Amino acid sequence: MKKNKSYYLLFISILLLSCGDSINKTKPDQVVNVSAYKDTPYQQDYSIKYNSADDQKISEAYMDRNGVIQLLSSDGILRTHDGQFLYPGTLVKDKTYRPLTNKKISSFLVYKNQFVYLDDKSVFSNAWAGDLYITHDLTQAKLFAGSDNFEFLISDGKILQLLSKDGAGWKGDIGDEVLEILYDSSNKLFWILGTHSVSSFDPNKNILTTIEQEEELTSFTLFSGKLIVGTSHGYAEIDTTTSKIDGTIKNKLPVNDITCISTINESLWFGSSQGAFKLRNDGKFDYYYGKRWLPSNNVKHISQGKDESILIVTDAGLGQIEFKKMTLFDKAQYYEDQVRDRHIRLGLNATLVDMNNGNIDSGRLSDSDNDGLWTSMYLAAEAFRYSVTKSDEALQNCRESMESMERLFSINPVPGFPSRSFERSGYIEKLNNPDRWQHATDPEWDWKSTTSSDEVIGHIFAYSVIAELMDDDLKDRAIILIDTLMNHIVSNDLYMVDFDGKPTTWGKWNPKYINARPKMVGDRKINSSNIIGMLQTAYHFTGKEEYKEKALNLINKHGYLENLMRPMDQIASAPSDADDWSKMLSESWNHSDDEMYFLGYWGLYKYAFNDTLKTKYKKAILDHWEVERPEKDGAWNIITALTGTSKFDLDEAVWYLKEHPLDLISWDVKNSHREDIEFIAPNFRAQSIKEVLPPDERRVQRHNSNMFSLDKVGSDGNKEYSAGDIWLLPYWMGRYLGVISEPQQLN
């Protein structure tokens, strides 16, 4: 535990700096005529959480000029203990000032960057040598705010009283229940919020003005010269000169049930019964929901911390949203460490599962049907990293994963057949899909059968990247694996044949299978695209004519070029008279196919037999990319850049990389209730809303998932995904292609 905590303390320091790396300036695949994204520091958000005890009721939290956080609770004043990114802290009773523990503190605030308290007798502070101490006679006082010159307006929910260093003075009431008080420095007024009223009080003239409101109000703040007032169904803007609502209630919010509002760093922050959100300059919202950000979603109070952090009080504790400047390279360094620290299982890129409520020290590394695929993507990422940085660590990572990829072939008895995975013997009944596991010849090991087409395309993609970029034995080993795998497929009549002598369910590229599918069924297009790309890759690196001849035979005699060139807008559900298998294949858009397509495009385009084919392939890739644009997937945009096009949504690829949360834990998320997103009619692609949400507002997901999925519940904090395939692949490929620059320092 201490080792890991030290690691995350180091992570915080990494965020503060942007480090350079050694660049290989001669990258053969650098995209021309495209302005690279300059990797300058941006604001990366993440959360530090502090959980409260079950019986503690917290109402508010503030941070003073010293960085001390205090919270008001049913147990008195609390403070934060421990707490780091991914390691939640706790809230403990603050015993720093012993006399405070005996006072009946009902509220407190940060005034002139110092803590000021309200109890049943006085307003007081430990700052200013304890000189601030003003008595009052509202024994149930619970609300207050301070002016610029040490005047305080307090209330017990009914009566208002003005206090100054001269003592207690003016009293009055608004004829309504007082909910909040704030001070307006610009107009030298106090504002008082009631359940159905907004009042102003001039402390210089002792004049109280109350305007009744039709709406039931919940909270308010001052913003851009107006009062922003929350309700249970949105918020309103109130003109400070008339105290009347300006326009209509704004109710296109993530959640309309407003519990609190704060103005922080010239931005509006809202708390609700379902998380917190910030109004952006473009009129949209950053939404903080779930345990990725908060101990619970029932938000009670929001305030500003030092260094632009945000303190969000919930009924289960405190969430401190931190913002640190970092470059994409800094983020990559953090993710590189994340993968190596807890996502390498026998050299394979794995997921951490069976975690207890997000505790990364409680998880275990899991096998997967797609161990070969996820590892292929990570292996390619490290190869790209090595190409641009010449990092010894990246090279070692490549070597370790290559050994595992090679063992996927050698651990089973079928020549040229890559296992899905392998594991030590004795655990079959505890592994994923135990019926797929087989005993190896070595009694110490088991291997996973039924390898599918998505693993195969991942293998060929990774090996071609290694063969292209490496000059040592890794290059030769990668070419051997390309030849070994493709020889198996070609020798078995374009099928993947398992240990039982039968083709696997998905490893089928034979014309009898592919062309049996109706033209609108996606498998006809995807399998044609993949096998041509794989055969081209095998021919490019081995020079064996049989691979070229087989590919040209499929193109010229079996219509595979026509299949792969079919426009994406023609992919749809099979007709009613189609076979059941085709109907099943085309029930909806298959996002795993997208992953297979784009990984396959690497070999399809790069190793085309001639320029005529390359031109056609580019057209097919751009047609597919056009359909995928709404998802803003970083990998698909970066891979499309391989074609040399200048229109591949570089800004959206960078958005994908920036908006990914540092926390890749599978917290529950919900977005289907949001009023600020525009829903669209059900469709074949299962795109539910007009504009995709940022990665940090949706579930953590790989590239083979629907980016428009809005909700994910039932796995709250039980696994952590590896960044190896999700993030590092598009980043390092972007660096290799020259569309993302090395880290830049700001002057």
XYZ file of C-alpha atoms in Angstrom:
747
model
C 0.000 0.000 0.000
C 2.722 2.474 0.921
C 4.621 1.669 -2.239
C 1.598 2.404 -4.395
C 0.788 5.582 -2.508
C 4.310 6.839 -3.076
C 3.795 6.072 -6.733
C 0.732 8.285 -6.876
C 2.471 11.079 -5.032
C 5.038 10.889 -7.789
C 2.180 11.025 -10.298
C 1.016 14.333 -8.846
C 4.477 15.788 -9.376
C 4.509 14.501 -12.957
C 1.347 16.468 -13.618
C 3.134 19.678 -12.703
C 5.891 19.266 -15.248
C 6.026 18.621 -18.977
C 9.002 16.523 -19.946
C 10.650 16.282 -23.328
C 11.610 13.087 -25.091
C 14.126 12.142 -27.709
C 12.604 12.342 -31.178
C 13.566 10.349 -34.238
C 13.091 12.993 -36.939
C 12.988 10.573 -39.860
C 9.678 8.783 -39.576
C 8.799 7.099 -42.878
C 5.042 7.237 -42.361
C 4.814 10.841 -41.232
C 1.626 12.349 -42.637
C 2.317 15.263 -44.959
C 0.316 18.465 -45.439
C -1.201 18.201 -41.972
C -0.467 20.620 -39.150
C 0.393 18.508 -36.126
C -1.290 19.142 -32.812
C 1.216 20.998 -30.651
C 1.275 19.170 -27.341
C 1.149 22.048 -24.895
C -0.103 21.743 -21.291
C -3.862 21.597 -20.736
C -6.027 21.218 -17.624
C -6.545 17.575 -16.651
C -9.155 16.876 -13.997
C -9.225 14.002 -11.539
C -10.775 13.394 -8.134
C -9.565 12.798 -4.606
C -12.363 11.396 -2.454
C -12.857 11.417 1.310
C -15.496 9.094 2.708
C -17.502 10.001 5.775
C -18.715 7.698 8.516
C -22.238 6.371 8.080
C -23.648 8.500 10.892
C -21.943 11.769 9.892
C -24.117 14.383 8.204
C -21.993 16.933 6.365
C -23.382 20.277 5.269
C -20.487 22.368 3.913
C -16.729 22.418 3.286
C -14.119 25.103 2.694
C -10.350 25.403 2.198
C -8.380 28.287 3.706
C -5.270 30.074 2.474
C -3.085 27.383 4.050
C -4.706 24.576 2.078
C -6.486 23.209 5.146
C -9.893 21.676 4.409
C -12.571 21.783 7.097
C -16.108 20.446 6.961
C -19.124 21.119 9.135
C -20.873 17.972 10.272
C -23.218 16.587 12.867
C -20.032 15.670 14.764
C -18.697 19.208 14.664
C -15.746 20.381 12.565
C -14.044 17.661 10.522
C -10.893 17.691 8.459
C -9.531 15.469 5.696
C -7.169 12.603 6.443
C -4.869 10.898 3.937
C -6.597 10.806 0.545
C -4.811 10.576 -2.801
C -5.800 9.918 -6.380
C -7.234 6.353 -6.483
C -6.763 6.063 -2.704
C -9.775 7.601 -0.901
C -9.152 9.276 2.416
C -11.435 9.713 5.392
C -12.948 12.546 7.402
C -11.897 12.834 11.023
C -12.758 15.169 13.869
C -10.596 18.280 13.806
C -8.844 18.587 17.161
C -6.323 21.183 16.031
C -7.889 23.960 18.149
C -9.131 22.288 21.291
C -11.583 25.083 22.259
C -13.445 24.580 18.967
C -14.498 21.079 19.999
C -16.674 22.490 22.767
C -18.395 25.160 20.692
C -21.795 24.663 19.059
C -20.685 25.690 15.580
C -23.658 25.894 13.224
C -21.947 27.314 10.127
C -18.605 28.565 8.874
C -17.108 30.133 5.782
C -13.860 31.331 4.252
C -13.658 35.101 4.689
C -10.596 36.924 3.379
C -9.078 33.427 2.878
C -9.464 32.554 6.583
C -11.927 30.338 8.433
C -14.658 32.266 10.250
C -17.191 30.432 12.429
C -20.748 31.018 13.638
C -22.022 29.467 16.847
C -24.884 30.127 19.264
C -23.128 33.141 20.780
C -20.806 34.803 18.283
C -19.021 35.118 14.959
C -15.359 34.391 15.568
C -12.100 33.224 14.013
C -8.714 31.859 15.009
C -7.133 34.114 12.381
C -6.083 37.710 13.045
C -4.697 36.555 16.387
C -8.230 35.603 17.409
C -9.233 39.283 17.477
C -12.422 38.693 15.506
C -15.128 37.914 18.058
C -18.576 39.511 17.708
C -21.420 38.405 19.945
C -25.056 38.082 18.902
C -28.354 37.081 20.507
C -29.750 34.663 17.891
C -29.120 31.445 19.794
C -30.271 29.322 16.818
C -28.205 31.233 14.234
C -27.172 28.994 11.325
C -26.560 31.242 8.297
C -24.206 34.161 7.712
C -22.122 36.106 5.213
C -19.462 38.793 5.565
C -19.017 42.192 3.898
C -15.721 43.736 2.852
C -15.173 45.464 6.218
C -15.861 42.785 8.831
C -19.632 43.241 8.947
C -21.651 40.033 9.097
C -25.319 39.423 8.436
C -26.562 36.354 10.309
C -29.880 34.515 10.519
C -31.557 31.697 12.410
C -33.802 31.028 9.397
C -36.335 33.657 10.452
C -34.659 36.729 11.962
C -31.756 38.638 10.371
C -29.184 40.482 12.458
C -26.290 42.700 11.375
C -23.040 42.395 13.317
C -19.954 44.569 13.242
C -16.901 44.997 15.424
C -18.996 47.465 17.370
C -21.373 44.637 18.267
C -24.858 43.507 17.272
C -27.063 46.014 15.537
C -29.981 46.056 13.109
C -32.583 43.279 13.165
C -35.320 42.382 10.716
C -37.029 39.621 8.795
C -38.149 38.911 5.211
C -41.430 37.206 6.067
C -40.079 33.979 4.602
C -37.763 31.142 5.560
C -34.172 32.247 5.029
C -32.155 29.707 3.039
C -28.892 31.488 2.171
C -27.112 34.828 2.538
C -24.360 36.229 0.331
C -22.568 39.556 -0.046
C -22.388 41.595 -3.254
C -19.113 43.558 -3.218
C -19.974 45.477 -6.375
C -23.208 46.928 -5.014
C -22.255 46.827 -1.308
C -25.378 44.807 -0.510
C -26.276 41.604 1.244
C -28.642 39.294 -0.659
C -30.991 36.990 1.205
C -32.662 33.983 -0.403
C -35.985 32.775 0.908
C -38.049 29.824 -0.217
C -40.241 32.193 -2.234
C -38.414 35.495 -2.080
C -35.234 37.387 -2.885
C -34.234 40.281 -0.625
C -31.472 42.859 -0.568
C -30.130 44.583 2.520
C -28.087 47.791 2.492
C -25.920 47.716 5.659
C -25.044 51.394 5.310
C -28.695 52.511 5.318
C -30.218 49.529 7.141
C -32.743 49.188 4.313
C -34.255 45.740 3.593
C -36.122 45.218 0.315
C -37.998 41.976 -0.357
C -39.481 40.801 -3.670
C -41.673 37.707 -3.568
C -41.066 35.013 -6.195
C -43.505 32.542 -7.715
C -40.928 29.761 -7.883
C -39.843 27.664 -4.922
C -36.146 28.510 -4.602
C -33.307 26.310 -3.352
C -29.964 28.137 -3.695
C -28.347 31.176 -5.288
C -25.113 32.869 -6.279
C -23.915 36.061 -7.982
C -22.645 35.655 -11.536
C -21.905 38.315 -14.171
C -23.941 40.955 -12.349
C -27.014 38.743 -11.922
C -28.386 36.475 -9.250
C -28.484 32.874 -10.403
C -31.241 31.136 -8.469
C -31.818 27.407 -8.339
C -35.152 25.598 -8.228
C -36.269 21.985 -8.327
C -36.746 22.245 -12.101
C -33.858 24.370 -13.336
C -32.392 27.780 -12.598
C -33.363 31.393 -13.217
C -31.490 34.632 -13.652
C -32.645 37.548 -11.497
C -31.885 41.154 -12.317
C -30.137 42.692 -9.305
C -31.765 46.071 -9.985
C -35.361 44.770 -9.960
C -35.002 41.433 -8.108
C -37.255 39.916 -10.768
C -36.651 36.807 -12.875
C -35.112 37.728 -16.220
C -36.587 35.440 -18.895
C -37.647 31.848 -18.395
C -36.395 29.025 -16.206
C -33.383 27.335 -17.786
C -34.100 23.614 -17.651
C -31.848 22.031 -20.276
C -29.411 20.904 -17.608
C -27.843 17.548 -16.798
C -30.163 17.554 -13.756
C -32.845 20.172 -13.073
C -33.186 19.449 -9.347
C -30.712 22.092 -8.098
C -29.489 21.693 -4.514
C -26.694 24.296 -4.467
C -24.974 26.829 -6.738
C -21.543 28.465 -6.537
C -19.535 30.897 -8.638
C -15.958 29.641 -8.876
C -13.240 31.045 -11.132
C -15.844 32.913 -13.182
C -17.786 29.699 -13.820
C -21.127 28.481 -12.525
C -21.127 25.225 -10.585
C -24.344 23.398 -9.735
C -25.059 20.645 -7.239
C -28.020 18.325 -7.648
C -29.504 15.091 -6.391
C -27.634 13.343 -9.231
C -24.146 14.790 -9.282
C -22.479 18.135 -9.959
C -21.956 20.050 -13.178
C -20.246 23.178 -14.469
C -21.554 25.531 -17.141
C -18.937 25.934 -19.872
C -18.357 28.994 -22.021
C -19.951 27.229 -25.003
C -23.213 26.746 -23.094
C -22.661 23.028 -22.521
C -21.884 21.318 -19.229
C -19.092 19.296 -17.666
C -20.920 16.628 -15.663
C -19.433 14.963 -12.582
C -21.476 11.879 -11.739
C -20.671 8.680 -9.893
C -17.782 7.415 -7.841
C -15.258 8.332 -10.502
C -15.697 11.837 -9.083
C -17.807 11.825 -5.896
C -18.444 9.617 -2.846
C -22.164 9.833 -3.733
C -24.359 11.779 -6.136
C -26.448 13.708 -3.589
C -24.576 17.042 -3.592
C -24.965 19.366 -0.596
C -22.396 22.121 -1.075
C -19.746 23.316 -3.555
C -16.869 25.697 -2.816
C -13.515 26.751 -4.188
C -10.235 25.303 -3.019
C -6.706 26.451 -3.619
C -5.000 25.860 -6.965
C -8.358 25.861 -8.770
C -9.603 22.697 -7.038
C -13.324 22.283 -6.341
C -14.734 20.934 -3.065
C -18.003 19.047 -3.508
C -19.807 17.878 -0.377
C -22.123 14.883 -0.733
C -24.117 12.899 1.785
C -21.344 10.266 1.791
C -18.276 12.486 1.978
C -16.195 14.978 0.041
C -15.049 14.916 -3.563
C -12.135 17.223 -4.354
C -11.874 17.817 -8.096
C -8.290 18.721 -8.955
C -7.102 20.426 -12.136
C -3.456 20.047 -13.073
C -1.591 21.215 -16.131
C -0.148 18.374 -18.160
C 0.657 17.507 -21.739
C -0.549 14.443 -23.591
C 2.973 13.121 -23.159
C 2.655 13.517 -19.372
C -0.613 11.620 -19.539
C 1.043 8.910 -21.605
C 3.783 8.551 -18.978
C 1.150 8.100 -16.284
C -0.695 5.492 -18.354
C 2.545 3.691 -19.201
C 3.134 3.248 -15.469
C -0.500 2.222 -14.926
C -0.136 -0.627 -17.417
C 3.161 -1.882 -16.031
C 2.080 -1.547 -12.397
C -1.043 -3.719 -12.567
C -2.104 -4.764 -16.065
C 0.509 -7.245 -17.249
C -0.449 -10.915 -16.835
C 2.206 -13.297 -18.148
C 3.241 -10.551 -20.543
C -0.333 -10.096 -21.796
C -2.252 -6.815 -21.563
C -4.960 -7.626 -19.002
C -7.820 -6.159 -16.985
C -7.800 -5.918 -13.191
C -11.056 -7.484 -11.922
C -12.824 -8.460 -8.683
C -11.919 -5.148 -7.109
C -13.695 -3.975 -3.988
C -15.317 -0.576 -4.566
C -12.494 0.771 -6.712
C -9.655 -0.443 -4.482
C -6.919 -1.252 -7.004
C -5.000 -3.209 -4.367
C -7.899 -5.659 -4.021
C -8.102 -6.785 -7.660
C -6.698 -9.689 -9.637
C -5.518 -9.984 -13.232
C -8.062 -11.713 -15.442
C -7.837 -13.763 -18.595
C -9.927 -12.705 -21.575
C -11.190 -14.104 -24.866
C -9.312 -11.197 -26.421
C -5.973 -11.408 -24.639
C -4.263 -11.677 -28.010
C -6.113 -8.645 -29.378
C -5.623 -6.336 -26.387
C -1.966 -7.340 -26.217
C -1.539 -6.767 -29.964
C -2.784 -3.213 -29.588
C -0.511 -2.546 -26.618
C 2.441 -4.166 -28.414
C 1.899 -1.925 -31.436
C 1.645 1.115 -29.155
C 5.008 0.294 -27.568
C 6.562 -0.229 -30.986
C 5.378 3.209 -32.085
C 6.681 4.611 -28.807
C 10.067 3.022 -29.401
C 10.164 4.380 -32.935
C 9.774 7.999 -31.805
C 11.616 7.924 -28.460
C 14.123 5.047 -28.701
C 13.099 4.257 -25.137
C 14.810 1.185 -23.700
C 11.722 0.622 -21.558
C 9.469 0.575 -24.618
C 11.792 -1.913 -26.308
C 11.745 -4.160 -23.251
C 7.942 -3.960 -23.159
C 7.849 -5.045 -26.802
C 10.110 -7.984 -26.086
C 8.037 -9.142 -23.132
C 4.741 -8.978 -25.003
C 6.243 -10.615 -28.098
C 7.273 -13.584 -25.967
C 3.673 -13.919 -24.801
C 2.302 -13.593 -28.321
C 4.695 -16.296 -29.507
C 3.586 -18.542 -26.678
C -0.020 -18.232 -27.794
C 1.130 -20.299 -30.795
C 3.522 -22.716 -29.117
C 1.400 -23.691 -26.112
C -1.218 -25.527 -28.206
C -0.718 -28.536 -30.550
C -2.280 -26.962 -33.670
C 0.333 -25.654 -36.156
C -0.045 -21.927 -36.809
C -3.044 -21.555 -34.497
C -2.854 -18.736 -31.921
C -4.574 -19.501 -28.637
C -6.912 -16.918 -27.210
C -4.993 -17.050 -23.938
C -3.029 -19.300 -21.599
C -2.852 -19.817 -17.849
C -1.324 -22.128 -15.280
C -3.229 -25.378 -14.872
C -5.736 -26.104 -12.127
C -7.925 -23.028 -12.598
C -10.096 -23.843 -15.613
C -13.322 -23.800 -13.617
C -12.415 -20.347 -12.307
C -11.493 -18.802 -15.644
C -13.629 -16.978 -18.199
C -15.576 -19.368 -20.469
C -14.209 -22.593 -18.931
C -15.600 -24.702 -21.801
C -13.094 -23.077 -24.147
C -10.058 -24.071 -22.112
C -7.901 -27.068 -23.052
C -5.023 -28.831 -21.312
C -1.600 -28.203 -22.831
C 0.928 -30.980 -23.358
C 2.842 -29.437 -20.477
C 0.736 -30.398 -17.413
C 1.550 -27.063 -15.804
C -0.415 -25.088 -18.388
C -3.801 -24.720 -20.079
C -4.704 -22.807 -23.218
C -7.855 -21.207 -24.556
C -9.262 -22.320 -27.899
C -11.922 -21.054 -30.389
C -9.780 -18.121 -31.531
C -11.798 -15.632 -33.581
C -11.184 -13.180 -36.397
C -10.686 -10.130 -34.194
C -7.717 -11.791 -32.486
C -6.264 -12.734 -35.867
C -6.432 -9.218 -37.308
C -4.875 -7.900 -34.097
C -1.981 -10.343 -34.438
C -1.266 -9.376 -38.054
C -1.540 -5.655 -37.259
C 0.933 -5.826 -34.375
C 3.432 -8.041 -36.180
C 3.409 -5.796 -39.259
C 4.133 -2.763 -37.054
C 7.007 -4.629 -35.378
C 8.327 -5.840 -38.732
C 8.097 -2.326 -40.138
C 9.743 -0.468 -37.266
C 12.238 -2.847 -35.646
C 15.667 -3.680 -37.030
C 16.747 -6.426 -34.616
C 15.569 -9.971 -33.967
C 12.065 -8.704 -33.180
C 11.605 -7.896 -36.861
C 12.498 -11.448 -37.890
C 10.334 -12.982 -35.186
C 7.365 -10.841 -36.221
C 7.721 -11.900 -39.864
C 7.874 -15.553 -38.796
C 4.615 -15.123 -36.877
C 2.935 -13.409 -39.835
C 3.973 -16.303 -42.071
C 3.037 -18.927 -39.481
C -0.465 -17.562 -38.953
C -1.232 -16.869 -42.601
C 0.108 -20.248 -43.670
C -2.379 -21.850 -41.274
C -5.249 -19.852 -42.779
C -4.274 -20.433 -46.410
C -3.511 -24.128 -45.857
C -6.939 -24.590 -44.265
C -8.869 -23.084 -47.173
C -9.161 -19.661 -45.467
C -10.460 -20.978 -42.161
C -9.070 -20.964 -38.639
C -9.136 -24.646 -37.708
C -9.172 -25.517 -34.024
C -7.842 -28.535 -32.111
C -10.977 -30.506 -33.004
C -10.360 -30.138 -36.732
C -13.312 -27.771 -37.161
C -13.310 -24.087 -38.116
C -13.802 -21.728 -35.223
C -17.073 -19.801 -35.128
C -15.651 -16.530 -36.392
C -12.395 -17.475 -38.117
C -13.877 -17.789 -41.605
C -12.726 -15.969 -44.742
C -13.620 -18.584 -47.356
C -15.779 -17.345 -50.266
C -18.397 -20.012 -49.566
C -18.948 -18.438 -46.163
C -18.445 -14.771 -47.004
C -20.455 -14.620 -50.204
C -23.278 -16.619 -48.672
C -24.112 -13.492 -46.699
C -26.453 -10.947 -48.327
C -24.598 -7.875 -49.582
C -25.901 -5.591 -46.830
C -24.668 -7.874 -44.028
C -21.511 -6.474 -42.468
C -19.593 -9.753 -42.287
C -19.383 -9.901 -46.069
C -17.564 -6.570 -46.186
C -15.441 -6.876 -43.039
C -14.128 -10.374 -43.681
C -13.250 -9.467 -47.272
C -11.426 -6.345 -46.123
C -9.519 -8.177 -43.395
C -8.333 -11.159 -45.409
C -7.094 -9.032 -48.320
C -5.178 -6.807 -45.894
C -3.682 -9.815 -44.107
C -2.617 -11.523 -47.348
C -1.051 -8.296 -48.619
C 0.848 -7.955 -45.346
C 2.099 -11.538 -45.527
C 3.278 -11.069 -49.111
C 4.965 -7.740 -48.303
C 7.098 -9.198 -45.523
C 7.673 -12.770 -46.727
C 7.704 -12.322 -50.494
C 5.826 -15.613 -50.874
C 3.815 -15.568 -54.090
C 1.113 -17.841 -52.706
C -0.167 -14.998 -50.530
C -0.339 -12.562 -53.433
C -1.936 -15.137 -55.702
C -4.560 -15.983 -53.100
C -5.426 -12.315 -52.570
C -5.710 -11.606 -56.307
C -7.845 -14.716 -56.726
C -10.243 -13.452 -54.076
C -10.296 -10.000 -55.678
C -10.695 -11.093 -59.281
C -12.784 -14.255 -59.026
C -14.779 -13.944 -55.820
C -15.675 -10.273 -55.660
C -13.729 -9.419 -52.505
C -12.754 -5.988 -53.835
C -16.393 -5.242 -54.541
C -17.278 -6.536 -51.087
C -14.778 -4.353 -49.248
C -15.570 -1.297 -51.381
C -19.288 -1.465 -50.604
C -20.268 1.886 -49.023
C -20.983 1.814 -45.334
C -24.392 3.387 -45.798
C -25.466 0.163 -47.513
C -24.724 -1.977 -44.449
C -28.062 -2.832 -42.855
C -30.249 -5.600 -41.484
C -30.629 -8.731 -43.569
C -33.902 -9.109 -45.496
C -36.715 -11.225 -44.122
C -35.929 -14.134 -46.461
C -32.259 -14.349 -45.381
C -30.877 -17.247 -43.362
C -31.007 -17.041 -39.576
C -27.242 -16.645 -39.255
C -27.218 -13.597 -41.520
C -30.126 -12.098 -39.596
C -28.251 -12.597 -36.333
C -25.119 -11.008 -37.769
C -26.999 -7.903 -38.848
C -29.313 -7.168 -35.936
C -27.463 -3.876 -35.369
C -24.164 -2.158 -36.054
C -21.197 -4.193 -34.828
C -18.601 -1.996 -33.138
C -16.168 -4.894 -32.828
C -16.210 -4.923 -36.622
C -15.140 -1.275 -36.576
C -12.112 -2.244 -34.517
C -11.288 -5.058 -36.929
C -11.714 -2.801 -39.949
C -9.443 -0.047 -38.701
C -6.682 -2.335 -37.416
C -6.896 -4.129 -40.745
C -6.671 -0.863 -42.684
C -3.042 -0.618 -41.612
C -2.091 -3.584 -43.815
C -4.803 -3.023 -46.407
C -3.564 0.468 -47.271
C 0.156 0.338 -46.479
C 0.872 -2.891 -48.311
C -1.485 -2.555 -51.272
C -0.162 -4.415 -54.325
C -0.335 -1.288 -56.513
C -1.349 2.361 -56.508
C -4.680 1.616 -58.172
C -5.700 -0.626 -55.307
C -4.290 1.836 -52.775
C -6.497 4.582 -54.217
C -9.547 2.339 -53.946
C -8.670 1.305 -50.408
C -8.296 4.945 -49.393
C -11.784 5.625 -50.716
C -13.173 2.726 -48.649
C -11.341 3.873 -45.514
C -12.552 7.456 -45.828
C -16.097 6.238 -46.466
C -15.943 4.232 -43.239
C -14.338 7.111 -41.344
C -17.140 9.429 -42.444
C -19.680 7.102 -40.818
C -17.586 6.855 -37.640
C -17.002 10.603 -37.234
C -19.825 11.148 -34.695
C -18.121 8.760 -32.243
C -14.943 10.901 -32.161
C -12.829 7.813 -31.518
C -9.160 8.687 -31.162
C -7.852 5.489 -32.752
C -10.107 5.596 -35.810
C -9.188 9.208 -36.552
C -5.467 8.605 -36.128
C -5.482 5.432 -38.262
C -7.363 7.307 -40.989
C -4.467 9.784 -41.050
C -2.347 6.943 -42.439
C -3.957 7.537 -45.849
C -2.432 11.000 -46.047
C -5.777 12.752 -45.947
C -5.846 16.129 -44.262
C -9.456 15.583 -43.145
C -9.378 13.072 -40.325
C -10.664 15.119 -37.369
C -7.372 15.665 -35.586
C -9.084 17.997 -33.127
C -11.535 15.245 -32.196
C -8.701 12.734 -31.760
C -6.974 15.148 -29.374
C -10.313 15.729 -27.612
C -10.593 11.954 -27.118
C -7.092 11.803 -25.622
C -7.570 14.818 -23.352
C -11.051 13.921 -22.141
C -10.221 10.381 -21.105
C -10.270 10.095 -17.317
C -7.051 9.199 -15.556
C -9.246 6.881 -13.491
C -10.038 3.904 -15.785
C -12.148 2.132 -13.156
C -15.559 0.763 -14.138
C -17.667 3.051 -11.982
C -21.410 3.105 -12.572
C -22.492 5.962 -14.807
C -25.902 7.297 -15.818
C -26.710 9.856 -18.483
C -30.123 8.819 -19.808
C -31.843 11.204 -17.381
C -30.007 14.284 -18.644
C -31.998 17.199 -20.028
C -28.980 18.885 -21.650
C -28.446 16.241 -24.337
C -30.406 15.864 -27.554
C -31.846 12.393 -28.081
C -32.440 11.028 -31.570
C -34.709 8.326 -32.942
C -33.670 4.650 -32.622
C -31.432 3.606 -35.503
C -29.317 0.756 -36.861
C -26.113 2.197 -35.396
C -27.660 2.458 -31.897
C -26.635 6.105 -31.737
C -28.859 7.411 -28.971
C -27.953 11.123 -28.849
C -26.935 13.725 -31.397
C -23.491 14.444 -29.947
C -21.283 11.912 -28.199
C -20.436 12.569 -24.541
C -16.830 13.013 -23.371
C -15.072 9.804 -22.273
C -14.922 10.994 -18.654
C -18.736 11.261 -18.511
C -19.459 7.759 -19.801
C -18.367 4.260 -18.895
C -14.762 3.257 -19.488
C -14.801 1.328 -22.746
C -12.551 -0.054 -25.415
C -12.685 0.941 -29.058
C -14.990 -1.974 -29.894
C -17.917 -0.549 -27.906
C -20.747 1.825 -28.739
C -19.542 5.266 -27.681
C -23.177 6.396 -27.422
C -24.036 4.032 -24.561
C -25.428 6.299 -21.859
C -25.720 4.130 -18.749
C -23.653 1.407 -17.133
C -24.701 0.071 -13.737
C -24.022 -3.047 -11.728
C -20.210 -3.072 -11.804
C -19.514 -0.125 -9.548
C -15.737 -0.100 -9.088
C -15.165 -3.817 -9.653
C -12.546 -3.561 -12.418
C -9.899 -1.304 -13.887
C -9.143 -1.297 -17.603
C -5.680 -1.049 -19.074
C -4.734 2.097 -20.960
C -2.498 -0.017 -23.199
C -5.073 -0.487 -25.946
C -7.616 2.213 -25.039
C -5.303 5.251 -24.975
C -1.658 4.458 -25.628
C -2.293 3.027 -29.101
C -3.861 6.170 -30.617
C -1.416 8.463 -28.809
C 1.794 6.733 -29.864
C 0.505 6.073 -33.375
C -0.274 9.783 -33.615
C 3.263 10.563 -32.507
C 4.670 8.111 -35.051
C 2.591 9.556 -37.895
C 3.621 13.067 -36.900
C 0.107 14.381 -36.276
C 0.828 14.855 -32.556
C 3.992 16.705 -31.638
C 6.484 16.033 -28.905
C 5.616 17.889 -25.661
C 5.976 21.652 -25.940
C 6.947 23.991 -23.145
C 5.030 27.260 -22.823
C 7.190 30.367 -22.449
